[in-house]
CSV table of N, CA and C in Angstrom, one decimal:
chain,number,residue,atom,x,y,z
A,1,UNK,N,-19.0,9.9,76.4
A,1,UNK,CA,-18.9,8.8,75.4
A,1,UNK,C,-19.6,9.2,74.1
A,2,UNK,N,-20.6,10.0,74.1
A,2,UNK,CA,-21.3,10.5,73.0
A,2,UNK,C,-20.4,11.3,72.1
A,3,UNK,N,-19.5,12.1,72.7
A,3,UNK,CA,-18.6,12.9,72.0
A,3,UNK,C,-17.6,12.1,71.3
A,4,UNK,N,-17.1,11.0,71.9
A,4,UNK,CA,-16.1,10.1,71.3
A,4,UNK,C,-16.8,9.4,70.2
A,5,UNK,N,-18.1,9.0,70.3
A,5,UNK,CA,-18.8,8.3,69.3
A,5,UNK,C,-19.0,9.2,68.1
A,6,UNK,N,-19.3,10.5,68.3
A,6,UNK,CA,-19.4,11.4,67.2
A,6,UNK,C,-18.1,11.6,66.5
A,7,UNK,N,-17.0,11.7,67.3
A,7,UNK,CA,-15.7,11.9,66.7
A,7,UNK,C,-15.3,10.7,65.9
A,8,UNK,N,-15.7,9.5,66.4
A,8,UNK,CA,-15.4,8.3,65.6
A,8,UNK,C,-16.1,8.2,64.3
A,9,UNK,N,-17.4,8.6,64.4
A,9,UNK,CA,-18.2,8.7,63.2
A,9,UNK,C,-17.7,9.7,62.2
A,10,UNK,N,-17.2,10.9,62.7
A,10,UNK,CA,-16.6,11.9,61.9
A,10,UNK,C,-15.4,11.4,61.2
A,11,UNK,N,-14.5,10.7,62.0
A,11,UNK,CA,-13.3,10.2,61.5
A,11,UNK,C,-13.6,9.1,60.4
A,12,UNK,N,-14.6,8.2,60.7
A,12,UNK,CA,-14.9,7.2,59.7
A,12,UNK,C,-15.5,7.8,58.4
A,13,UNK,N,-16.3,8.9,58.6
A,13,UNK,CA,-16.9,9.6,57.5
A,13,UNK,C,-15.7,10.2,56.6
A,14,UNK,N,-14.8,10.9,57.3
A,14,UNK,CA,-13.7,11.5,56.6
A,14,UNK,C,-12.8,10.4,55.9
A,15,UNK,N,-12.6,9.3,56.6
A,15,UNK,CA,-11.9,8.2,56.0
A,15,UNK,C,-12.6,7.6,54.8
A,16,UNK,N,-13.9,7.5,54.9
A,16,UNK,CA,-14.7,7.0,53.8
A,16,UNK,C,-14.6,8.0,52.6
A,17,UNK,N,-14.7,9.3,52.9
A,17,UNK,CA,-14.6,10.3,51.8
A,17,UNK,C,-13.2,10.3,51.2
A,18,UNK,N,-12.2,10.1,52.0
A,18,UNK,CA,-10.8,10.0,51.5
A,18,UNK,C,-10.7,8.8,50.6
A,19,UNK,N,-11.3,7.6,51.0
A,19,UNK,CA,-11.2,6.4,50.2
A,19,UNK,C,-12.0,6.6,48.9
A,20,UNK,N,-13.1,7.3,49.0
A,20,UNK,CA,-13.9,7.6,47.8
A,20,UNK,C,-13.1,8.5,46.8
A,21,UNK,N,-12.4,9.5,47.4
A,21,UNK,CA,-11.6,10.4,46.6
A,21,UNK,C,-10.5,9.6,45.9
A,22,UNK,N,-9.8,8.8,46.7
A,22,UNK,CA,-8.7,7.9,46.1
A,22,UNK,C,-9.2,7.0,45.0
A,23,UNK,N,-10.4,6.5,45.2
A,23,UNK,CA,-11.0,5.6,44.2
A,23,UNK,C,-11.3,6.4,42.9
A,24,UNK,N,-11.9,7.6,43.1
A,24,UNK,CA,-12.2,8.5,42.0
A,24,UNK,C,-10.9,8.8,41.2
A,25,UNK,N,-9.9,9.2,42.0
A,25,UNK,CA,-8.6,9.5,41.3
A,25,UNK,C,-8.0,8.3,40.5
A,26,UNK,N,-8.2,7.1,41.2
A,26,UNK,CA,-7.7,5.9,40.5
A,26,UNK,C,-8.5,5.6,39.2
A,27,UNK,N,-9.8,5.8,39.3
A,27,UNK,CA,-10.7,5.6,38.1
A,27,UNK,C,-10.3,6.7,37.0
A,28,UNK,N,-10.0,7.9,37.4
A,28,UNK,CA,-9.7,8.9,36.4
A,28,UNK,C,-8.3,8.6,35.8
A,29,UNK,N,-7.4,8.1,36.6
A,29,UNK,CA,-6.1,7.7,36.0
A,29,UNK,C,-6.3,6.6,35.0
A,30,UNK,N,-7.1,5.6,35.4
A,30,UNK,CA,-7.4,4.5,34.6
A,30,UNK,C,-8.0,4.9,33.3
A,31,UNK,N,-9.0,5.8,33.4
A,31,UNK,CA,-9.7,6.4,32.2
A,31,UNK,C,-8.7,7.1,31.3
A,32,UNK,N,-7.8,7.9,31.9
A,32,UNK,CA,-6.8,8.6,31.1
A,32,UNK,C,-5.8,7.6,30.4
A,33,UNK,N,-5.4,6.6,31.1
A,33,UNK,CA,-4.6,5.6,30.6
A,33,UNK,C,-5.2,4.9,29.4
A,34,UNK,N,-6.5,4.6,29.5
A,34,UNK,CA,-7.3,4.0,28.4
A,34,UNK,C,-7.3,5.0,27.2
A,35,UNK,N,-7.6,6.2,27.5
A,35,UNK,CA,-7.7,7.3,26.5
A,35,UNK,C,-6.3,7.4,25.7
A,36,UNK,N,-5.2,7.4,26.5
A,36,UNK,CA,-3.9,7.5,25.9
A,36,UNK,C,-3.7,6.2,25.0
A,37,UNK,N,-4.1,5.1,25.4
A,37,UNK,CA,-3.9,3.8,24.7
A,37,UNK,C,-4.7,3.9,23.4
A,38,UNK,N,-5.9,4.4,23.5
A,38,UNK,CA,-6.8,4.5,22.3
A,38,UNK,C,-6.2,5.5,21.3
A,39,UNK,N,-5.6,6.6,21.8
A,39,UNK,CA,-5.0,7.5,20.9
A,39,UNK,C,-3.8,6.9,20.2
A,40,UNK,N,-3.0,6.1,21.0
A,40,UNK,CA,-1.8,5.4,20.5
A,40,UNK,C,-2.2,4.4,19.4
A,41,UNK,N,-3.3,3.7,19.7
A,41,UNK,CA,-3.8,2.7,18.7
A,41,UNK,C,-4.3,3.4,17.4
A,42,UNK,N,-5.0,4.5,17.6
A,42,UNK,CA,-5.5,5.3,16.4
A,42,UNK,C,-4.3,5.8,15.6
A,43,UNK,N,-3.3,6.3,16.3
A,43,UNK,CA,-2.1,6.8,15.6
A,43,UNK,C,-1.4,5.7,14.8
A,44,UNK,N,-1.3,4.5,15.4
A,44,UNK,CA,-0.7,3.3,14.8
A,44,UNK,C,-1.5,2.9,13.6
A,45,UNK,N,-2.8,2.9,13.7
A,45,UNK,CA,-3.7,2.5,12.6
A,45,UNK,C,-3.5,3.6,11.5
A,46,UNK,N,-3.4,4.8,11.8
A,46,UNK,CA,-3.3,5.9,10.8
A,46,UNK,C,-1.9,5.7,10.0
A,47,UNK,N,-0.9,5.4,10.8
A,47,UNK,CA,0.4,5.1,10.2
A,47,UNK,C,0.4,3.9,9.3
A,48,UNK,N,-0.3,2.9,9.7
A,48,UNK,CA,-0.4,1.7,8.9
A,48,UNK,C,-1.2,2.0,7.6
A,49,UNK,N,-2.3,2.8,7.7
A,49,UNK,CA,-3.1,3.2,6.6
A,49,UNK,C,-2.2,4.0,5.6
A,50,UNK,N,-1.4,4.9,6.1
A,50,UNK,CA,-0.6,5.7,5.2
A,50,UNK,C,0.5,4.8,4.5
A,51,UNK,N,1.0,3.8,5.2
A,51,UNK,CA,2.0,2.9,4.7
A,51,UNK,C,1.3,2.0,3.6
A,52,UNK,N,0.1,1.6,3.8
A,52,UNK,CA,-0.6,0.8,2.8
A,52,UNK,C,-0.9,1.7,1.5
A,53,UNK,N,-1.3,2.9,1.7
A,53,UNK,CA,-1.5,3.8,0.6
A,53,UNK,C,-0.2,4.0,-0.2
A,54,UNK,N,0.9,4.2,0.5
A,54,UNK,CA,2.2,4.3,-0.1
A,54,UNK,C,2.6,3.1,-0.9
A,55,UNK,N,2.3,1.9,-0.3
A,55,UNK,CA,2.6,0.6,-1.0
A,55,UNK,C,1.7,0.5,-2.3
A,56,UNK,N,0.4,0.8,-2.1
A,56,UNK,CA,-0.5,0.8,-3.3
A,56,UNK,C,-0.1,1.7,-4.4
A,57,UNK,N,0.4,2.9,-4.0
A,57,UNK,CA,0.9,3.9,-5.0
A,57,UNK,C,2.1,3.3,-5.7
A,58,UNK,N,3.0,2.7,-5.0
A,58,UNK,CA,4.2,2.1,-5.5
A,58,UNK,C,3.8,1.0,-6.5
A,59,UNK,N,2.9,0.1,-6.1
A,59,UNK,CA,2.5,-1.0,-6.9
A,59,UNK,C,1.8,-0.5,-8.2
A,60,UNK,N,1.0,0.6,-8.1
A,60,UNK,CA,0.4,1.2,-9.3
A,60,UNK,C,1.4,1.7,-10.2
A,61,UNK,N,2.4,2.4,-9.7
A,61,UNK,CA,3.5,3.0,-10.5
A,61,UNK,C,4.3,1.8,-11.2
A,62,UNK,N,4.6,0.8,-10.5
A,62,UNK,CA,5.3,-0.4,-11.1
A,62,UNK,C,4.4,-1.0,-12.1
A,63,UNK,N,3.1,-1.1,-11.9
A,63,UNK,CA,2.2,-1.7,-12.9
A,63,UNK,C,2.2,-0.9,-14.2
A,64,UNK,N,2.1,0.4,-14.0
A,64,UNK,CA,2.1,1.3,-15.2
A,64,UNK,C,3.5,1.2,-16.0
A,65,UNK,N,4.6,1.1,-15.2
A,65,UNK,CA,5.9,1.0,-15.9
A,65,UNK,C,5.9,-0.4,-16.6
A,66,UNK,N,5.4,-1.4,-16.0
A,66,UNK,CA,5.4,-2.8,-16.7
A,66,UNK,C,4.6,-2.7,-17.9
A,67,UNK,N,3.4,-2.1,-17.8
A,67,UNK,CA,2.5,-2.0,-19.0
A,67,UNK,C,3.2,-1.2,-20.1
A,68,UNK,N,3.9,-0.2,-19.7
A,68,UNK,CA,4.6,0.6,-20.7
A,68,UNK,C,5.7,-0.2,-21.4
A,69,UNK,N,6.4,-1.0,-20.6
A,69,UNK,CA,7.5,-1.8,-21.1
A,69,UNK,C,6.9,-2.8,-22.1
A,70,UNK,N,5.7,-3.4,-21.7
A,70,UNK,CA,5.1,-4.4,-22.6
A,70,UNK,C,4.6,-3.7,-23.9
A,71,UNK,N,4.1,-2.5,-23.8
A,71,UNK,CA,3.8,-1.8,-25.1
A,71,UNK,C,5.0,-1.6,-26.0
A,72,UNK,N,6.1,-1.2,-25.4
A,72,UNK,CA,7.3,-1.0,-26.2
A,72,UNK,C,7.8,-2.3,-26.8
A,73,UNK,N,7.7,-3.4,-26.0
A,73,UNK,CA,8.1,-4.7,-26.5
A,73,UNK,C,7.2,-5.1,-27.7
A,74,UNK,N,5.9,-4.9,-27.5
A,74,UNK,CA,5.0,-5.2,-28.5
A,74,UNK,C,5.2,-4.4,-29.8
A,75,UNK,N,5.5,-3.2,-29.6
A,75,UNK,CA,5.9,-2.3,-30.8
A,75,UNK,C,7.1,-2.8,-31.5
A,76,UNK,N,8.1,-3.2,-30.7
A,76,UNK,CA,9.4,-3.7,-31.3
A,76,UNK,C,9.1,-5.0,-32.0
A,77,UNK,N,8.2,-5.9,-31.4
A,77,UNK,CA,7.9,-7.1,-32.1
A,77,UNK,C,7.2,-6.9,-33.4
A,78,UNK,N,6.3,-5.9,-33.4
A,78,UNK,CA,5.5,-5.6,-34.7
A,78,UNK,C,6.5,-5.1,-35.7
A,79,UNK,N,7.4,-4.2,-35.3
A,79,UNK,CA,8.4,-3.7,-36.2
A,79,UNK,C,9.3,-4.8,-36.8
A,80,UNK,N,9.7,-5.7,-35.9
A,80,UNK,CA,10.6,-6.8,-36.3
A,80,UNK,C,9.8,-7.7,-37.3
A,81,UNK,N,8.6,-8.0,-37.0
A,81,UNK,CA,7.7,-8.8,-37.8
A,81,UNK,C,7.5,-8.2,-39.2
A,82,UNK,N,7.3,-6.9,-39.2
A,82,UNK,CA,7.1,-6.2,-40.5
A,82,UNK,C,8.4,-6.3,-41.3
A,83,UNK,N,9.5,-6.1,-40.6
A,83,UNK,CA,10.8,-6.1,-41.3
A,83,UNK,C,11.0,-7.5,-41.9
A,84,UNK,N,10.8,-8.5,-41.1
A,84,UNK,CA,10.9,-9.9,-41.6
A,84,UNK,C,10.0,-10.2,-42.8
A,85,UNK,N,8.8,-9.7,-42.7
A,85,UNK,CA,7.8,-9.9,-43.8
A,85,UNK,C,8.3,-9.2,-45.0
A,86,UNK,N,8.8,-8.0,-44.9
A,86,UNK,CA,9.3,-7.3,-46.1
A,86,UNK,C,10.5,-7.9,-46.6
A,87,UNK,N,11.4,-8.4,-45.7
A,87,UNK,CA,12.6,-9.1,-46.1
A,87,UNK,C,12.2,-10.4,-46.9
A,88,UNK,N,11.2,-11.1,-46.4
A,88,UNK,CA,10.7,-12.3,-47.0
A,88,UNK,C,10.1,-12.0,-48.4
A,89,UNK,N,9.3,-10.9,-48.4
A,89,UNK,CA,8.7,-10.5,-49.7
A,89,UNK,C,9.8,-10.1,-50.7
A,90,UNK,N,10.8,-9.4,-50.2
A,90,UNK,CA,12.0,-9.0,-51.1
A,90,UNK,C,12.7,-10.3,-51.6
A,91,UNK,N,12.9,-11.2,-50.7
A,91,UNK,CA,13.6,-12.5,-51.1
A,91,UNK,C,12.7,-13.2,-52.1
A,92,UNK,N,11.4,-13.3,-51.8
A,92,UNK,CA,10.5,-14.0,-52.7
A,92,UNK,C,10.6,-13.3,-54.1
A,93,UNK,N,10.5,-12.0,-54.2
A,93,UNK,CA,10.6,-11.3,-55.5
A,93,UNK,C,11.9,-11.6,-56.1
A,94,UNK,N,13.0,-11.6,-55.3
A,94,UNK,CA,14.3,-11.9,-55.9
A,94,UNK,C,14.4,-13.3,-56.4
A,95,UNK,N,13.8,-14.3,-55.7
A,95,UNK,CA,13.8,-15.7,-56.1
A,95,UNK,C,12.9,-15.8,-57.4
A,96,UNK,N,11.8,-15.1,-57.4
A,96,UNK,CA,11.0,-15.1,-58.6
A,96,UNK,C,11.7,-14.6,-59.8
A,97,UNK,N,12.4,-13.4,-59.5
A,97,UNK,CA,13.1,-12.8,-60.6
A,97,UNK,C,14.2,-13.7,-61.1
A,98,UNK,N,14.9,-14.3,-60.2
A,98,UNK,CA,16.0,-15.3,-60.6
A,98,UNK,C,15.4,-16.5,-61.3
A,99,UNK,N,14.3,-17.0,-60.9
A,99,UNK,CA,13.6,-18.1,-61.5
A,99,UNK,C,13.2,-17.7,-63.0
A,100,UNK,N,12.7,-16.5,-63.1
A,100,UNK,CA,12.3,-16.0,-64.5
A,100,UNK,C,13.6,-15.9,-65.3
A,101,UNK,N,14.6,-15.3,-64.8
A,101,UNK,CA,15.8,-15.2,-65.5
A,101,UNK,C,16.4,-16.5,-65.9
A,102,UNK,N,16.3,-17.4,-65.0
A,102,UNK,CA,16.8,-18.8,-65.3
A,102,UNK,C,16.1,-19.5,-66.4
A,103,UNK,N,14.7,-19.3,-66.3
A,103,UNK,CA,13.9,-19.8,-67.4
A,103,UNK,C,14.2,-19.2,-68.7
A,104,UNK,N,14.4,-17.9,-68.7
A,104,UNK,CA,14.7,-17.2,-70.0
A,104,UNK,C,16.0,-17.7,-70.6
A,105,UNK,N,17.0,-17.9,-69.7
A,105,UNK,CA,18.3,-18.4,-70.2
A,105,UNK,C,18.1,-19.8,-70.8
A,106,UNK,N,17.2,-20.6,-70.2
A,106,UNK,CA,17.0,-21.9,-70.8
A,106,UNK,C,16.3,-21.9,-72.1
A,107,UNK,N,15.5,-20.9,-72.3
A,107,UNK,CA,14.8,-20.7,-73.6
A,107,UNK,C,15.7,-20.3,-74.7
């Protein structure tokens, strides 16, 4: 009976070691799964970061283009204003000249 008891203890010990090995394998698989998920999340975050950078660069380009358009419009407005001012001055001189001529005719 002692030999049977020793064999039973040996079988139980082997069974316990097998269960420990299985648990260790399960834990390693779980750790690997977590690692893979962390890598996937990091890659996703990096992709989002690159996309945000791309959008910021696009927005900056659009902002610069809008600023340039505004500068051009402002220049055109200044040119138009100057033209109107000169036209007004020319018309004023013409009216003054005509008024002088009219007064001279009356004299």
